């Protein structure tokens, strides 16, 4: 358990740093108020976690520790959106259509609501 904690932490360190760099570089390409940097990071993170997870579908290309550092660690630090989408894909593959709908729409609706409430709480202080 402690070993896995440090493996995830190491991957998260590099993923978070990569998120900062990639987001800033991509955002510098536009003058629009659209958050292109975050958008690009989210899509790239989904591509990466799909690729890393997919390596084990046809065999065991990755050891459990390598998969952990790349998916939960790096991709999780790069963007939790990739984990969100990967888990949604797992629910789809398992035929849990109700759960995937609840997960996606619930996460979006409750997440946005929580941000709005959080902002309101901060303003109240």
XYZ file of N, CA, C and O in Angstrom:
500
model
N 0.821 -1.198 0.000
C 0.000 0.000 0.000
C 0.865 1.262 0.000
O 0.608 2.169 -0.767
N 1.886 1.301 0.844
C 2.752 2.475 0.913
C 3.552 2.641 -0.381
O 3.713 3.759 -0.877
N 4.003 1.505 -0.944
C 4.733 1.540 -2.215
C 3.839 2.141 -3.305
O 4.271 3.014 -4.067
N 2.588 1.683 -3.381
C 1.654 2.191 -4.383
C 1.385 3.688 -4.178
O 1.249 4.437 -5.141
N 1.317 4.105 -2.930
C 1.122 5.525 -2.612
C 2.237 6.368 -3.226
O 1.973 7.404 -3.852
N 3.475 5.937 -3.071
C 4.604 6.691 -3.618
C 4.680 6.602 -5.138
O 5.061 7.553 -5.816
N 4.283 5.460 -5.686
C 4.241 5.313 -7.148
C 3.238 6.303 -7.739
O 3.533 7.015 -8.703
N 2.040 6.358 -7.156
C 1.013 7.293 -7.631
C 1.481 8.729 -7.427
O 1.311 9.585 -8.299
N 2.085 9.005 -6.282
C 2.573 10.356 -6.002
C 3.624 10.811 -7.004
O 3.610 11.965 -7.455
N 4.527 9.927 -7.362
C 5.557 10.271 -8.347
C 4.935 10.560 -9.710
O 5.265 11.564 -10.356
N 4.028 9.693 -10.122
C 3.347 9.925 -11.402
C 2.543 11.212 -11.378
O 2.542 11.971 -12.351
N 1.870 11.488 -10.265
C 1.070 12.711 -10.130
C 1.939 13.965 -10.199
O 1.533 14.982 -10.759
N 3.115 13.891 -9.612
C 4.053 15.011 -9.651
C 4.371 15.398 -11.098
O 4.261 16.559 -11.491
N 4.733 14.408 -11.886
C 5.067 14.681 -13.283
C 3.835 15.027 -14.113
O 3.902 15.872 -15.007
N 2.709 14.384 -13.817
C 1.479 14.694 -14.535
C 1.018 16.126 -14.275
O 0.615 16.839 -15.197
N 1.073 16.557 -13.020
C 0.683 17.927 -12.683
C 1.598 18.952 -13.333
O 1.142 19.979 -13.832
N 2.884 18.670 -13.334
C 3.833 19.569 -13.996
C 3.590 19.633 -15.494
O 3.606 20.712 -16.101
N 3.333 18.482 -16.095
C 3.052 18.436 -17.535
C 1.766 19.187 -17.856
O 1.678 19.883 -18.868
N 0.748 19.057 -16.974
C -0.510 19.779 -17.186
C -0.255 21.279 -17.224
O -0.744 21.982 -18.109
N 0.525 21.779 -16.297
C 0.827 23.202 -16.242
C 1.512 23.665 -17.517
O 1.097 24.649 -18.136
N 2.540 22.943 -17.941
C 3.317 23.331 -19.125
C 2.472 23.249 -20.395
O 2.417 24.200 -21.183
N 1.822 22.120 -20.616
C 1.026 21.935 -21.837
C -0.110 22.952 -21.901
O -0.348 23.581 -22.932
N -0.803 23.142 -20.793
C -1.917 24.087 -20.767
C -1.460 25.511 -21.088
O -2.096 26.218 -21.871
N -0.352 25.935 -20.497
C 0.155 27.296 -20.747
C 0.603 27.462 -22.201
O 0.343 28.490 -22.819
N 1.271 26.474 -22.731
C 1.735 26.560 -24.124
C 0.543 26.635 -25.068
O 0.480 27.506 -25.944
N -0.406 25.736 -24.914
C -1.568 25.716 -25.805
C -2.380 26.996 -25.646
O -2.828 27.583 -26.635
N -2.578 27.462 -24.413
C -3.364 28.674 -24.182
C -2.701 29.884 -24.834
O -3.385 30.797 -25.284
N -1.373 29.884 -24.934
C -0.664 31.014 -25.544
C -0.904 31.095 -27.055
O -0.596 32.108 -27.668
N -1.473 30.047 -27.636
C -1.751 30.027 -29.070
C -3.011 30.793 -29.445
O -3.296 30.956 -30.628
N -3.786 31.229 -28.459
C -5.055 31.870 -28.762
C -5.235 33.141 -27.949
O -4.646 33.296 -26.885
N -6.040 34.055 -28.486
C -6.407 35.262 -27.746
C -7.870 35.191 -27.320
O -8.381 36.099 -26.683
N -8.533 34.095 -27.661
C -9.933 33.910 -27.305
C -10.067 33.617 -25.813
O -9.154 33.045 -25.208
N -11.198 33.959 -25.220
C -11.392 33.658 -23.802
C -11.691 32.175 -23.538
O -11.798 31.761 -22.398
N -11.813 31.373 -24.594
C -12.058 29.933 -24.454
C -10.849 29.275 -23.792
O -9.709 29.506 -24.211
N -11.065 28.427 -22.772
C -9.935 27.783 -22.083
C -9.341 26.633 -22.906
O -9.447 25.457 -22.541
N -8.710 26.988 -24.004
C -8.159 26.002 -24.935
C -7.089 25.131 -24.292
O -6.995 23.935 -24.578
N -6.290 25.703 -23.404
C -5.238 24.926 -22.747
C -5.805 23.781 -21.928
O -5.360 22.642 -22.032
N -6.798 24.069 -21.110
C -7.438 23.035 -20.289
C -8.163 22.030 -21.173
O -8.111 20.818 -20.936
N -8.838 22.519 -22.200
C -9.542 21.651 -23.136
C -8.560 20.660 -23.771
O -8.815 19.451 -23.825
N -7.421 21.168 -24.232
C -6.417 20.317 -24.871
C -5.859 19.290 -23.886
O -5.675 18.118 -24.236
N -5.587 19.720 -22.665
C -5.075 18.805 -21.649
C -6.088 17.692 -21.374
O -5.720 16.520 -21.272
N -7.364 18.048 -21.268
C -8.390 17.039 -21.000
C -8.479 16.016 -22.123
O -8.560 14.811 -21.876
N -8.446 16.471 -23.357
C -8.539 15.551 -24.497
C -7.271 14.700 -24.594
O -7.345 13.475 -24.784
N -6.116 15.324 -24.440
C -4.860 14.576 -24.489
C -4.789 13.562 -23.352
O -4.357 12.419 -23.546
N -5.237 13.957 -22.167
C -5.259 13.030 -21.032
C -6.138 11.823 -21.304
O -5.796 10.701 -20.933
N -7.269 12.041 -21.955
C -8.159 10.932 -22.323
C -7.483 10.002 -23.315
O -7.589 8.776 -23.204
N -6.794 10.578 -24.293
C -6.062 9.764 -25.266
C -5.001 8.925 -24.553
O -4.882 7.718 -24.796
N -4.250 9.545 -23.657
C -3.179 8.839 -22.954
C -3.708 7.728 -22.044
O -3.186 6.612 -22.073
N -4.738 8.024 -21.248
C -5.240 6.980 -20.342
C -5.896 5.844 -21.128
O -5.793 4.685 -20.745
N -6.520 6.178 -22.249
C -7.072 5.136 -23.110
C -5.982 4.249 -23.675
O -6.106 3.025 -23.714
N -4.889 4.881 -24.094
C -3.758 4.135 -24.644
C -3.126 3.248 -23.576
O -2.912 2.049 -23.784
N -2.822 3.842 -22.406
C -2.179 3.069 -21.338
C -3.070 1.929 -20.857
O -2.595 0.826 -20.630
N -4.358 2.206 -20.693
C -5.287 1.154 -20.264
C -5.435 0.093 -21.340
O -5.531 -1.100 -21.050
N -5.461 0.517 -22.593
C -5.622 -0.398 -23.710
C -4.444 -1.331 -23.917
O -4.600 -2.398 -24.508
N -3.274 -0.952 -23.440
C -2.104 -1.817 -23.592
C -2.291 -3.158 -22.894
O -1.705 -4.155 -23.293
N -3.111 -3.200 -21.873
C -3.319 -4.450 -21.152
C -4.494 -5.266 -21.679
O -4.715 -6.372 -21.220
N -5.261 -4.746 -22.638
C -6.403 -5.500 -23.164
C -5.957 -6.715 -23.960
O -6.545 -7.769 -23.859
N -4.922 -6.569 -24.763
C -4.474 -7.663 -25.612
C -3.429 -8.540 -24.950
O -2.932 -9.479 -25.533
N -3.062 -8.249 -23.770
C -2.015 -8.982 -23.063
C -1.559 -8.156 -21.880
O -2.209 -7.195 -21.499
N -0.463 -8.524 -21.331
C 0.039 -7.779 -20.184
C 1.306 -7.023 -20.583
O 2.420 -7.445 -20.307
N 1.093 -5.911 -21.252
C 2.205 -5.072 -21.678
C 2.802 -4.302 -20.500
O 3.979 -3.975 -20.508
N 1.951 -3.980 -19.524
C 2.400 -3.177 -18.390
C 2.306 -3.970 -17.099
O 1.328 -4.676 -16.873
N 3.312 -3.823 -16.253
C 3.218 -4.404 -14.922
C 2.175 -3.600 -14.138
O 1.870 -2.452 -14.498
N 1.633 -4.157 -13.071
C 0.674 -3.389 -12.268
C 1.247 -2.050 -11.769
O 0.554 -1.043 -11.773
N 2.517 -2.035 -11.388
C 3.138 -0.790 -10.920
C 3.283 0.225 -12.052
O 3.066 1.419 -11.856
N 3.643 -0.244 -13.236
C 3.781 0.662 -14.382
C 2.426 1.231 -14.775
O 2.300 2.426 -15.039
N 1.408 0.389 -14.796
C 0.061 0.871 -15.114
C -0.397 1.885 -14.068
O -0.982 2.909 -14.401
N -0.097 1.629 -12.812
C -0.480 2.527 -11.731
C 0.195 3.891 -11.874
O -0.454 4.932 -11.729
N 1.489 3.915 -12.165
C 2.192 5.196 -12.285
C 1.721 5.973 -13.520
O 1.622 7.195 -13.490
N 1.384 5.255 -14.597
C 0.969 5.936 -15.821
C -0.491 6.384 -15.799
O -0.807 7.478 -16.273
N -1.386 5.542 -15.268
C -2.815 5.885 -15.298
C -3.222 6.706 -14.081
O -3.519 7.883 -14.190
N -3.225 6.089 -12.918
C -3.648 6.789 -11.705
C -2.687 7.928 -11.379
O -3.116 9.017 -10.988
N -1.396 7.691 -11.541
C -0.395 8.703 -11.224
C -0.315 9.812 -12.249
O -0.822 10.911 -12.041
N 0.327 9.531 -13.390
C 0.559 10.571 -14.383
C -0.742 11.152 -14.938
O -0.945 12.367 -14.918
N -1.610 10.285 -15.453
C -2.855 10.787 -16.053
C -3.753 11.448 -15.007
O -4.399 12.452 -15.284
N -3.773 10.888 -13.801
C -4.562 11.493 -12.731
C -4.031 12.862 -12.341
O -4.799 13.773 -12.044
N -2.713 13.023 -12.350
C -2.114 14.332 -12.072
C -2.256 15.277 -13.247
O -2.375 16.485 -13.081
N -2.235 14.720 -14.447
C -2.365 15.525 -15.664
C -3.779 16.068 -15.779
O -3.985 17.242 -16.053
N -4.765 15.199 -15.554
C -6.168 15.614 -15.578
C -7.038 14.514 -14.998
O -6.960 13.382 -15.438
N -7.850 14.847 -14.011
C -8.771 13.839 -13.486
C -9.898 13.579 -14.484
O -10.595 12.578 -14.375
N -10.061 14.460 -15.451
C -11.068 14.259 -16.490
C -10.807 12.950 -17.233
O -11.750 12.234 -17.596
N -9.535 12.619 -17.429
C -9.214 11.375 -18.133
C -9.683 10.165 -17.328
O -10.195 9.202 -17.893
N -9.524 10.212 -16.022
C -10.001 9.125 -15.173
C -11.518 9.036 -15.234
O -12.090 7.946 -15.322
N -12.165 10.174 -15.188
C -13.621 10.253 -15.296
C -14.102 9.590 -16.584
O -15.032 8.777 -16.585
N -13.466 9.901 -17.688
C -13.864 9.313 -18.966
C -13.521 7.830 -19.035
O -14.287 7.033 -19.572
N -12.377 7.431 -18.489
C -11.977 6.023 -18.499
C -12.949 5.184 -17.674
O -13.334 4.080 -18.078
N -13.371 5.718 -16.520
C -14.347 5.002 -15.700
C -15.703 4.930 -16.400
O -16.404 3.907 -16.316
N -16.066 5.995 -17.106
C -17.312 5.984 -17.880
C -17.256 4.909 -18.964
O -18.234 4.183 -19.188
N -16.112 4.798 -19.612
C -15.922 3.776 -20.638
C -16.039 2.371 -20.044
O -16.647 1.482 -20.647
N -15.490 2.170 -18.856
C -15.594 0.865 -18.192
C -17.047 0.520 -17.899
O -17.466 -0.633 -18.077
N -17.811 1.515 -17.445
C -19.234 1.279 -17.191
C -19.961 0.909 -18.487
O -20.814 0.020 -18.497
N -19.612 1.594 -19.586
C -20.217 1.273 -20.884
C -19.880 -0.146 -21.314
O -20.753 -0.883 -21.768
N -18.614 -0.509 -21.193
C -18.180 -1.850 -21.611
C -18.876 -2.939 -20.812
O -19.111 -4.038 -21.316
N -19.193 -2.629 -19.548
C -19.879 -3.596 -18.690
C -21.395 -3.569 -18.888
O -22.123 -4.315 -18.230
N -21.872 -2.696 -19.775
C -23.299 -2.616 -20.045
C -24.106 -1.892 -18.978
O -25.327 -2.011 -18.941
N -23.444 -1.125 -18.126
C -24.113 -0.373 -17.062
C -24.538 1.003 -17.576
O -24.022 2.033 -17.153
N -25.501 1.022 -18.478
C -25.896 2.259 -19.145
C -26.540 3.262 -18.202
O -26.303 4.464 -18.323
N -27.326 2.783 -17.262
C -27.923 3.693 -16.290
C -26.843 4.339 -15.434
O -26.851 5.551 -15.209
N -25.885 3.529 -14.976
C -24.815 4.065 -14.132
C -23.931 5.054 -14.888
O -23.504 6.065 -14.332
N -23.642 4.767 -16.148
C -22.796 5.697 -16.907
C -23.526 7.019 -17.122
O -22.921 8.089 -17.021
N -24.822 6.967 -17.371
C -25.591 8.207 -17.529
C -25.633 8.987 -16.221
O -25.422 10.212 -16.205
N -25.879 8.283 -15.122
C -25.895 8.943 -13.817
C -24.530 9.533 -13.475
O -24.430 10.644 -12.947
N -23.493 8.784 -13.770
C -22.130 9.223 -13.466
C -21.759 10.473 -14.262
O -21.279 11.457 -13.710
N -22.006 10.443 -15.561
C -21.631 11.580 -16.406
C -22.474 12.812 -16.084
O -21.940 13.880 -15.777
N -23.781 12.661 -16.158
C -24.644 13.831 -15.945
C -24.623 14.299 -14.492
O -24.642 15.494 -14.224
N -24.551 13.345 -13.569
C -24.460 13.713 -12.157
C -23.170 14.445 -11.841
O -23.168 15.445 -11.118
N -22.058 13.970 -12.388
C -20.769 14.628 -12.156
C -20.762 16.042 -12.715
O -20.278 16.978 -12.061
N -21.287 16.203 -13.918
C -21.306 17.533 -14.530
C -22.233 18.484 -13.775
O -21.836 19.601 -13.418
N -23.454 18.035 -13.505
C -24.424 18.906 -12.833
C -24.007 19.214 -11.400
O -23.998 20.378 -10.977
N -23.658 18.182 -10.647
C -23.266 18.408 -9.256
C -21.914 19.114 -9.144
O -21.707 19.920 -8.236
N -21.014 18.810 -10.065
C -19.712 19.485 -10.058
C -19.846 20.978 -10.294
O -19.256 21.791 -9.568
N -20.624 21.348 -11.296
C -20.834 22.767 -11.574
C -21.564 23.435 -10.414
O -21.203 24.531 -9.974
N -22.572 22.761 -9.888
C -23.304 23.304 -8.742
C -22.372 23.503 -7.549
O -22.426 24.531 -6.865
N -21.504 22.542 -7.292
C -20.569 22.639 -6.170
C -19.604 23.815 -6.341
O -19.298 24.518 -5.373
N -19.150 24.063 -7.565
C -18.265 25.208 -7.812
C -19.001 26.515 -7.537
O -18.483 27.413 -6.869
N -20.235 26.620 -8.019
C -21.041 27.825 -7.796
C -21.277 28.039 -6.294
O -21.103 29.151 -5.771
N -21.647 26.982 -5.590
C -21.867 27.077 -4.142
C -20.568 27.449 -3.424
O -20.561 28.295 -2.517
N -19.482 26.844 -3.825
C -18.180 27.169 -3.244
C -17.828 28.644 -3.413
O -17.337 29.300 -2.492
N -18.074 29.169 -4.613
C -17.824 30.599 -4.855
C -18.701 31.467 -3.969
O -18.244 32.461 -3.419
N -19.950 31.075 -3.828
C -20.884 31.838 -2.986
C -20.456 31.794 -1.516
O -20.553 32.803 -0.820
N -20.009 30.644 -1.070
C -19.518 30.534 0.310
C -18.308 31.429 0.540
O -18.182 32.083 1.578
N -17.409 31.445 -0.445
C -16.213 32.287 -0.326
C -16.590 33.760 -0.298
O -15.994 34.538 0.445
N -17.578 34.163 -1.103
C -18.021 35.556 -1.104
C -18.661 35.943 0.216
O -18.616 37.101 0.627
N -19.289 34.968 0.894
C -19.976 35.239 2.152
C -19.005 35.496 3.311
O -19.407 36.016 4.341
N -17.775 35.151 3.133
C -16.780 35.319 4.210
C -16.290 36.759 4.263
O -16.040 37.415 3.348
